[in-house]
Amino acid sequence: MSNVLDVSAKGVFPIAVTPFTEDGQLDLASTDRMVDFYLECGANGLTILGILGEATKLTADESRTFVARVLARVAGRMPVVVGASAPGFAPMRELATSVMDMGASGVMVAPAPTLRTDEQIVAYFDMVAATLRERCPWVLQDHPVSTGVQMAPSVILRILGNAPTCVMLKHEDIPGLSKLSAIRAASEQGTVRRVSILTGNGGGLFLPEELTRGADGAMTGFAYPEMMVEVCKAHAAGNVERAHDVFDAYLPLARYEQQPNIGLAVRKYLMAKRGVIASAALRKPRAQLTAADVADIERLVKRQATRLEALK
Amino acid sequence: MSNVLDVSAKGVFPIAVTPFTEDGQLDLASTDRMVDFYLECGANGLTILGILGEATKLTADESRTFVARVLARVAGRMPVVVGASAPGFAPMRELATSVMDMGASGVMVAPAPTLRTDEQIVAYFDMVAATLRERCPWVLQDHPVSTGVQMAPSVILRILGNAPTCVMLKHEDIPGLSKLSAIRAASEQGTVRRVSILTGNGGGLFLPEELTRGADGAMTGFAYPEMMVEVCKAHAAGNVERAHDVFDAYLPLARYEQQPNIGLAVRKYLMAKRGVIASAALRKPRAQLTAADVADIERLVKRQATRLEALK
Amino acid sequence: MSNVLDVSAKGVFPIAVTPFTEDGQLDLASTDRMVDFYLECGANGLTILGILGEATKLTADESRTFVARVLARVAGRMPVVVGASAPGFAPMRELATSVMDMGASGVMVAPAPTLRTDEQIVAYFDMVAATLRERCPWVLQDHPVSTGVQMAPSVILRILGNAPTCVMLKHEDIPGLSKLSAIRAASEQGTVRRVSILTGNGGGLFLPEELTRGADGAMTGFAYPEMMVEVCKAHAAGNVERAHDVFDAYLPLARYEQQPNIGLAVRKYLMAKRGVIASAALRKPRAQLTAADVADIERLVKRQATRLEALK
Amino acid sequence: MSNVLDVSAKGVFPIAVTPFTEDGQLDLASTDRMVDFYLECGANGLTILGILGEATKLTADESRTFVARVLARVAGRMPVVVGASAPGFAPMRELATSVMDMGASGVMVAPAPTLRTDEQIVAYFDMVAATLRERCPWVLQDHPVSTGVQMAPSVILRILGNAPTCVMLKHEDIPGLSKLSAIRAASEQGTVRRVSILTGNGGGLFLPEELTRGADGAMTGFAYPEMMVEVCKAHAAGNVERAHDVFDAYLPLARYEQQPNIGLAVRKYLMAKRGVIASAALRKPRAQLTAADVADIERLVKRQATRLEALK
């Protein structure tokens, strides 16, 4: 493994949570343990300060502290991507420069929610590329559910054509399988250079199908990243049915974790239960689990364990 | 079975598709077969002219023809609910009066997309109730994904309190499990009368959990309604694990069918494949399946068959 | 004047209201008077069944009755455009065929609210053109505030290039002056054929500036259509300052009438006050004026009369 | 004048722009001049780092530098309100604490764009009040156009009832006149304490009517703040017609400046033209004026000068 982020990236880049203590402070000890956990699971990279990393709830100082801690613990063993979407280019450049200086491998940028036409979107990412400068590899995040911006395949191809520093597409559009096929077809025909595509569609809920369409792996945050690692490995080895078998075993719980709004609370509950982080606490504003939610989760975890046993 | 729609309704009310011939005409022979199919699957009711019934693509005459054909074939063997959401109350009353005269059991109404505040939503449904008059039982459809309107539990309770003719809640909010719990708690405490609650959350993707929270059944459109029937029966019989087992066996395909945009094309493909309808054609504007989509579906159907075999 | 609608259309096409009696019935006597009023004001055409014509609150029968009555009263003295936006192409074709058979001059179509990418929008209007067939001239309505769809100038040019039957752009985007300039520049350079452009930006709140950018007139619904007629005439005569003078005299009231939500109630109040329609009643769901609103309007009307006196 | 912000605040609080040099750096000399300009115009307070202050385009350091500079120049001569809306409460508290320590008089907070139901909105502002603590007076910003959140009058009353530190409502809803009337009626009936209400509806486009409904003044950013000062003074002196006369004289230009998207560019152009700021430059992403836009503005400025002359 290396910490370089380029178009050859593949495998699983979990979207890390940001651990807090019960009283809402950054939990750096849990941060270390979380990094170790992802490495042990076989992660090929890590993404921090994404939407589900509660990035917007951190102060600027806390963000820097958290990034530094993660990078120190990773110690070059895998690339680390940092979320850098911002409403203005001045704070975007500041954050990107700062995290690249600290040792990050690249940043991830989603379109501003106000963009609508193809032209506006392409122009925006031209400015992003100019803002980030030549030594900063970046990931284009296509996530209409959170941004409201729909990027046609032709728009993505234009962005990739304009910006040599864009090395990866994080594909999260739904429906997105046809889009994925279209982008892969374009690079196979030589219309555009081939970049890495990692998917996060519905939190990975279409992972086996996406790999079949040409995705290089997953960038998403399910509390059982080993599922994504196994699915990617089986698929890469040509064992597509095995990839589906593994995926199906985890699907009922993954589905529950992907509920909008309470999903992150479910994920943190599971990661605390697994001993990865000390507390499942989210910062405000936040959704909270009820006793009935926890009962649902516990049932699903138990049933999952049985299925995993059968799968061995 | 009877064709009355009241607060005691339970079980499965499939959302019917509207069958078209390859060249886009209403397919009445397939309509008959579809009604038979739903009855054979054990459906407890039927919902027609919903969003996924392509209601807005029919002319007024076609709507009447389709409703009449369905009602004739059902022949009183189960209640039929007709979607009646409309931007104005004059066409809503016209449609409701017309279908009730034809023999429908009730209508379903979602909030107008422009509503925002609690007060506006409550006032709107007061007008709906006045528009539909006393002899028309109606279903309150809570579907924020399509309407953009979020109804708090307290708002739903106020609507139920104001409108004695509202006999059912179609619950499709995500996250919705806590809302479901809150509404059931209110009727258990006697704050509000108990109405029937059928769920369609993500096309039934949370059915077992919803039944645990007090739902009476499902109103949604998966191409394998027998899944929903079996899950409801097992759950009603107290066999919750069995309900989950059945659900899990169908989940990978149900997930695929629930993709926004191409979902209805998937459903119609499956129903045509099963011989229920003659053609998978949708009317324009429409999404279309690619060869790769069909390959995905075929793989999932095959894998599902294996799981169902094991489940027996 | 003739009733043909083609690319040479210019001047003022008021957006007609739909008159109701106090108890909510279609008011056909007021419909006649309204047609006469628009003709007396110097209107060059008429648009009916638009959003502010409460089209969605009419039953299918009422729509036909209203269209027939308007066409009978107009009696070929000016072209009549009928709003035909619909969620599906079957009802769009039915409505368009029906009103063209009755003697309408063309129809107006806005993009479906679900469209996002350039490709989707262009494909949609290709289908619209195919749906309407060759003998139906149509108006492309660009109204992002109500549809949520933003059409770039390049998209509009592609639509015009593809559809010879599209004879007019109804321009209502804000900010839209630059878009207007871009479209006119394209036809001057011969990139695209020149179509008629009528504007409705904010209810005509930018009319003098739009004429300067190359608009051919206005299609909007202010209760004093004579303002738009005079502004257009003065501008066409090269008297731009006079055009602004007239416009400014009406602006305070026009601004008040353009408030979202209560705007149509203000317009109908004014038209009833002017004796054009018998009642200011809107159909439900509707906004209603308070006594304080009426006091505002009365003050503005009085002040406007003084300014108009000074302008003579 | 004093720098205290409490429920007795009235008059005009301009929304300040953030001046940049031609090459995009913070322009502190222009910042000083701008503060002087607002004081000379008769401003009763100042609001900085709002949406139209390009707050999101500043780095954290730049924000602090700008706030410090403004406060130093104001030197206690009027209250300064700082925009503090943030997606999380940790950065909101950090910013609020920091600017209050520097000498700001209060902060302004809008609802998070994800809020929908009455309950969610009330709960959110309970958390805001808890986050800001007791010594920080704050302004509740009601601006549905930018947030998408519609707050019913009853919701605003609940927020005011819960949070004694909320001293002002910035009212920017359209249609908002009835809401304004409802809130004033409640405090007159003693249902809720009376807070200051400043309005910004459409950039002040309804100022005379809002004063009649009980507003205490304006908080908005028109490049001619003297208009708002004069309108408020005339209205307070009981000369309502004079208030309208002044307002009407500026309306054609105010209307042009309120265009979505290019509005801020128009405002900065005018402020640079008036010598208040050295450059009209906006930071990216930004809209830019064309030569035709500038021609429009110059014509409107000239016509406005003539009207003002006549008004003397």
Short mmCIF file of C-alpha atoms in Angstrom, two decimals, chain A residues 49-274:
data_model
loop_
_atom_site.label_atom_id
_atom_site.label_comp_id
_atom_site.label_asym_id
_atom_site.label_seq_id
_atom_site.Cartn_x
_atom_site.Cartn_y
_atom_site.Cartn_z
CA LEU A 49 -14.57 14.89 6.92
CA GLY A 50 -17.34 13.83 4.57
CA ILE A 51 -21.00 14.66 5.16
CA LEU A 52 -21.36 11.53 7.30
CA GLY A 53 -18.17 12.53 9.11
CA GLU A 54 -20.11 15.44 10.65
CA ALA A 55 -17.53 17.78 9.07
CA THR A 56 -19.80 20.80 9.27
CA LYS A 57 -20.21 20.37 13.02
CA LEU A 58 -16.48 20.76 13.74
CA THR A 59 -14.74 24.04 14.39
CA ALA A 60 -11.80 24.85 12.13
CA ASP A 61 -9.36 23.91 14.89
CA GLU A 62 -11.07 20.62 15.55
CA SER A 63 -10.96 19.75 11.87
CA ARG A 64 -7.23 20.30 11.78
CA THR A 65 -6.70 18.31 14.97
CA PHE A 66 -8.74 15.41 13.65
CA VAL A 67 -7.03 15.35 10.25
CA ALA A 68 -3.60 15.48 11.89
CA ARG A 69 -4.47 12.62 14.22
CA VAL A 70 -5.77 10.41 11.44
CA LEU A 71 -2.74 11.09 9.24
CA ALA A 72 -0.34 10.40 12.08
CA ARG A 73 -1.98 7.07 12.83
CA VAL A 74 -2.24 6.04 9.18
CA ALA A 75 1.45 6.88 8.82
CA GLY A 76 1.49 6.55 5.07
CA ARG A 77 0.02 3.07 4.99
CA MET A 78 -2.93 4.10 2.80
CA PRO A 79 -4.07 7.25 1.00
CA VAL A 80 -6.31 9.59 2.98
CA VAL A 81 -8.87 11.73 1.15
CA VAL A 82 -10.31 14.78 2.90
CA GLY A 83 -13.74 16.27 2.15
CA ALA A 84 -13.21 19.87 0.93
CA SER A 85 -16.57 20.97 -0.45
CA ALA A 86 -17.15 24.57 0.56
CA PRO A 87 -19.48 27.36 -0.55
CA GLY A 88 -16.55 29.57 -1.56
CA PHE A 89 -13.20 28.94 -3.18
CA ALA A 90 -11.17 30.84 -0.58
CA PRO A 91 -12.04 28.45 2.28
CA MET A 92 -11.78 25.50 -0.13
CA ARG A 93 -8.23 26.46 -1.06
CA GLU A 94 -7.32 27.12 2.56
CA LEU A 95 -8.57 23.74 3.69
CA ALA A 96 -7.05 21.86 0.75
CA THR A 97 -3.67 23.53 1.12
CA SER A 98 -3.68 22.92 4.82
CA VAL A 99 -4.54 19.20 4.65
CA MET A 100 -2.19 18.52 1.73
CA ASP A 101 0.61 20.15 3.72
CA MET A 102 -0.27 17.86 6.60
CA GLY A 103 0.12 14.81 4.38
CA ALA A 104 -3.31 14.07 2.93
CA SER A 105 -3.34 12.33 -0.45
CA GLY A 106 -6.15 14.31 -2.04
CA VAL A 107 -9.44 16.05 -1.46
CA MET A 108 -13.03 15.41 -2.46
CA VAL A 109 -15.34 18.08 -3.88
CA ALA A 110 -19.07 17.97 -4.62
CA PRO A 111 -20.86 20.54 -6.80
CA ALA A 112 -22.37 23.58 -5.06
CA PRO A 113 -26.12 23.03 -4.51
CA THR A 114 -27.05 26.06 -6.60
CA LEU A 115 -25.68 24.68 -9.88
CA ARG A 116 -28.21 23.57 -12.46
CA THR A 117 -27.20 23.66 -16.11
CA ASP A 118 -24.44 21.58 -17.70
CA GLU A 119 -22.51 24.75 -18.44
CA GLN A 120 -22.66 25.96 -14.86
CA ILE A 121 -21.44 22.63 -13.52
CA VAL A 122 -18.52 22.37 -15.94
CA ALA A 123 -17.50 25.98 -15.21
CA TYR A 124 -17.67 25.33 -11.49
CA PHE A 125 -15.26 22.41 -11.64
CA ASP A 126 -12.92 24.36 -13.91
CA MET A 127 -12.72 26.82 -11.02
CA VAL A 128 -12.29 23.99 -8.52
CA ALA A 129 -9.35 22.64 -10.49
CA ALA A 130 -7.80 26.12 -10.69
CA THR A 131 -8.38 26.62 -6.97
CA LEU A 132 -6.74 23.36 -5.94
CA ARG A 133 -3.68 23.85 -8.16
CA GLU A 134 -1.55 21.23 -9.82
CA ARG A 135 -0.21 19.23 -6.93
CA CYS A 136 -3.56 18.34 -5.41
CA PRO A 137 -5.29 15.21 -6.75
CA TRP A 138 -9.01 15.41 -6.26
CA VAL A 139 -12.13 13.29 -6.26
CA LEU A 140 -15.28 14.42 -8.05
CA GLN A 141 -18.25 13.57 -5.84
CA ASP A 142 -21.51 12.93 -7.68
CA HIS A 143 -24.16 12.81 -4.96
CA PRO A 144 -27.49 14.29 -6.14
CA VAL A 145 -29.37 13.21 -3.02
CA SER A 146 -27.41 15.65 -0.86
CA THR A 147 -26.53 18.34 -3.43
CA GLY A 148 -29.60 18.36 -5.65
CA VAL A 149 -27.24 18.61 -8.63
CA GLN A 150 -27.61 16.06 -11.41
CA MET A 151 -24.53 15.62 -13.55
CA ALA A 152 -25.11 13.92 -16.89
CA PRO A 153 -22.46 11.43 -18.05
CA SER A 154 -21.44 13.95 -20.73
CA VAL A 155 -20.84 16.57 -18.05
CA ILE A 156 -18.64 14.23 -16.03
CA LEU A 157 -16.67 13.41 -19.16
CA ARG A 158 -16.15 17.13 -19.85
CA ILE A 159 -14.93 17.72 -16.29
CA LEU A 160 -12.51 14.80 -16.54
CA GLY A 161 -11.31 16.10 -19.89
CA ASN A 162 -10.67 19.58 -18.52
CA ALA A 163 -9.01 18.67 -15.24
CA PRO A 164 -6.01 16.34 -15.32
CA THR A 165 -5.79 16.52 -11.51
CA CYS A 166 -9.20 14.90 -11.10
CA VAL A 167 -8.19 11.27 -10.53
CA MET A 168 -11.34 9.70 -9.17
CA LEU A 169 -15.10 9.78 -9.47
CA LYS A 170 -17.10 9.04 -6.35
CA HIS A 171 -20.26 7.74 -7.90
CA GLU A 172 -23.37 8.04 -5.74
CA ASP A 173 -26.16 8.85 -8.14
CA ILE A 174 -29.32 6.73 -8.09
CA PRO A 175 -30.16 5.46 -10.61
CA GLY A 176 -26.52 5.28 -11.45
CA LEU A 177 -25.78 1.94 -13.05
CA SER A 178 -26.35 3.24 -16.57
CA LYS A 179 -24.28 6.32 -15.84
CA LEU A 180 -21.45 4.11 -14.65
CA SER A 181 -21.69 2.05 -17.84
CA ALA A 182 -21.65 5.20 -19.98
CA ILE A 183 -18.52 6.59 -18.35
CA ARG A 184 -16.68 3.30 -18.61
CA ALA A 185 -17.71 2.94 -22.25
CA ALA A 186 -16.24 6.38 -22.96
CA SER A 187 -12.84 5.52 -21.52
CA GLU A 188 -12.83 2.18 -23.31
CA GLN A 189 -13.49 3.99 -26.58
CA GLY A 190 -10.71 6.41 -25.79
CA THR A 191 -13.01 9.44 -25.60
CA VAL A 192 -11.72 10.26 -22.15
CA ARG A 193 -8.88 9.03 -19.95
CA ARG A 194 -9.78 6.30 -17.46
CA VAL A 195 -10.10 7.46 -13.87
CA SER A 196 -10.76 5.47 -10.76
CA ILE A 197 -14.44 5.07 -9.92
CA LEU A 198 -15.45 4.19 -6.39
CA THR A 199 -19.13 3.94 -5.57
CA GLY A 200 -21.27 4.79 -2.63
CA ASN A 201 -24.70 4.45 -4.19
CA GLY A 202 -27.18 4.23 -1.32
CA GLY A 203 -24.32 3.46 1.05
CA GLY A 204 -23.08 0.62 -1.09
CA LEU A 205 -26.50 -0.95 -1.63
CA PHE A 206 -25.66 -1.68 -5.27
CA LEU A 207 -22.04 -2.69 -4.87
CA PRO A 208 -22.01 -6.03 -6.74
CA GLU A 209 -23.87 -4.58 -9.70
CA GLU A 210 -21.60 -1.55 -9.75
CA LEU A 211 -18.48 -3.69 -9.85
CA THR A 212 -19.97 -5.56 -12.81
CA ARG A 213 -20.44 -2.21 -14.55
CA GLY A 214 -16.78 -1.32 -14.14
CA ALA A 215 -16.45 0.35 -10.73
CA ASP A 216 -13.04 -0.07 -9.10
CA GLY A 217 -14.37 -0.38 -5.61
CA ALA A 218 -16.39 1.37 -2.92
CA MET A 219 -16.15 4.58 -0.97
CA THR A 220 -18.86 4.45 1.63
CA GLY A 221 -19.38 4.09 5.34
CA PHE A 222 -21.11 0.84 6.33
CA ALA A 223 -20.14 -0.27 9.85
CA TYR A 224 -18.90 -3.59 8.45
CA PRO A 225 -16.27 -2.51 5.92
CA GLU A 226 -15.07 -6.12 5.72
CA MET A 227 -18.20 -6.81 3.67
CA MET A 228 -17.11 -4.35 1.01
CA VAL A 229 -13.56 -5.69 1.07
CA GLU A 230 -14.75 -9.26 0.59
CA VAL A 231 -17.22 -8.35 -2.13
CA CYS A 232 -14.53 -6.44 -4.05
CA LYS A 233 -12.02 -9.27 -3.67
CA ALA A 234 -14.44 -11.96 -4.78
CA HIS A 235 -15.53 -9.87 -7.73
CA ALA A 236 -11.95 -9.07 -8.74
CA ALA A 237 -11.21 -12.81 -8.58
CA GLY A 238 -14.03 -13.40 -11.04
CA ASN A 239 -16.28 -14.99 -8.46
CA VAL A 240 -19.35 -12.85 -9.00
CA GLU A 241 -21.78 -15.22 -7.30
CA ARG A 242 -19.61 -15.27 -4.19
CA ALA A 243 -19.56 -11.47 -4.27
CA HIS A 244 -23.36 -11.49 -4.25
CA ASP A 245 -23.49 -14.11 -1.51
CA VAL A 246 -21.37 -11.99 0.80
CA PHE A 247 -23.29 -8.86 -0.10
CA ASP A 248 -26.66 -10.50 0.48
CA ALA A 249 -25.61 -11.68 3.92
CA TYR A 250 -25.04 -8.11 5.04
CA LEU A 251 -27.84 -6.47 3.03
CA PRO A 252 -30.63 -6.45 5.65
CA LEU A 253 -28.46 -4.55 8.12
CA ALA A 254 -26.85 -2.33 5.45
CA ARG A 255 -30.36 -1.38 4.33
CA TYR A 256 -31.28 -0.42 7.89
CA GLU A 257 -28.11 1.65 8.25
CA GLN A 258 -28.90 3.54 5.05
CA GLN A 259 -32.08 5.16 6.32
CA PRO A 260 -31.87 8.90 5.75
CA ASN A 261 -31.58 10.95 8.92
CA ILE A 262 -31.01 8.20 11.53
CA GLY A 263 -28.50 6.28 9.40
CA LEU A 264 -25.40 7.83 10.96
CA ALA A 265 -26.74 7.14 14.45
CA VAL A 266 -27.18 3.48 13.46
CA ARG A 267 -23.63 3.35 12.10
CA LYS A 268 -22.10 4.86 15.21
CA TYR A 269 -24.16 2.53 17.40
CA LEU A 270 -22.77 -0.44 15.51
CA MET A 271 -19.21 0.85 15.57
CA ALA A 272 -19.44 1.45 19.33
CA LYS A 273 -20.95 -2.01 19.80
CA ARG A 274 -18.02 -3.48 17.86
#
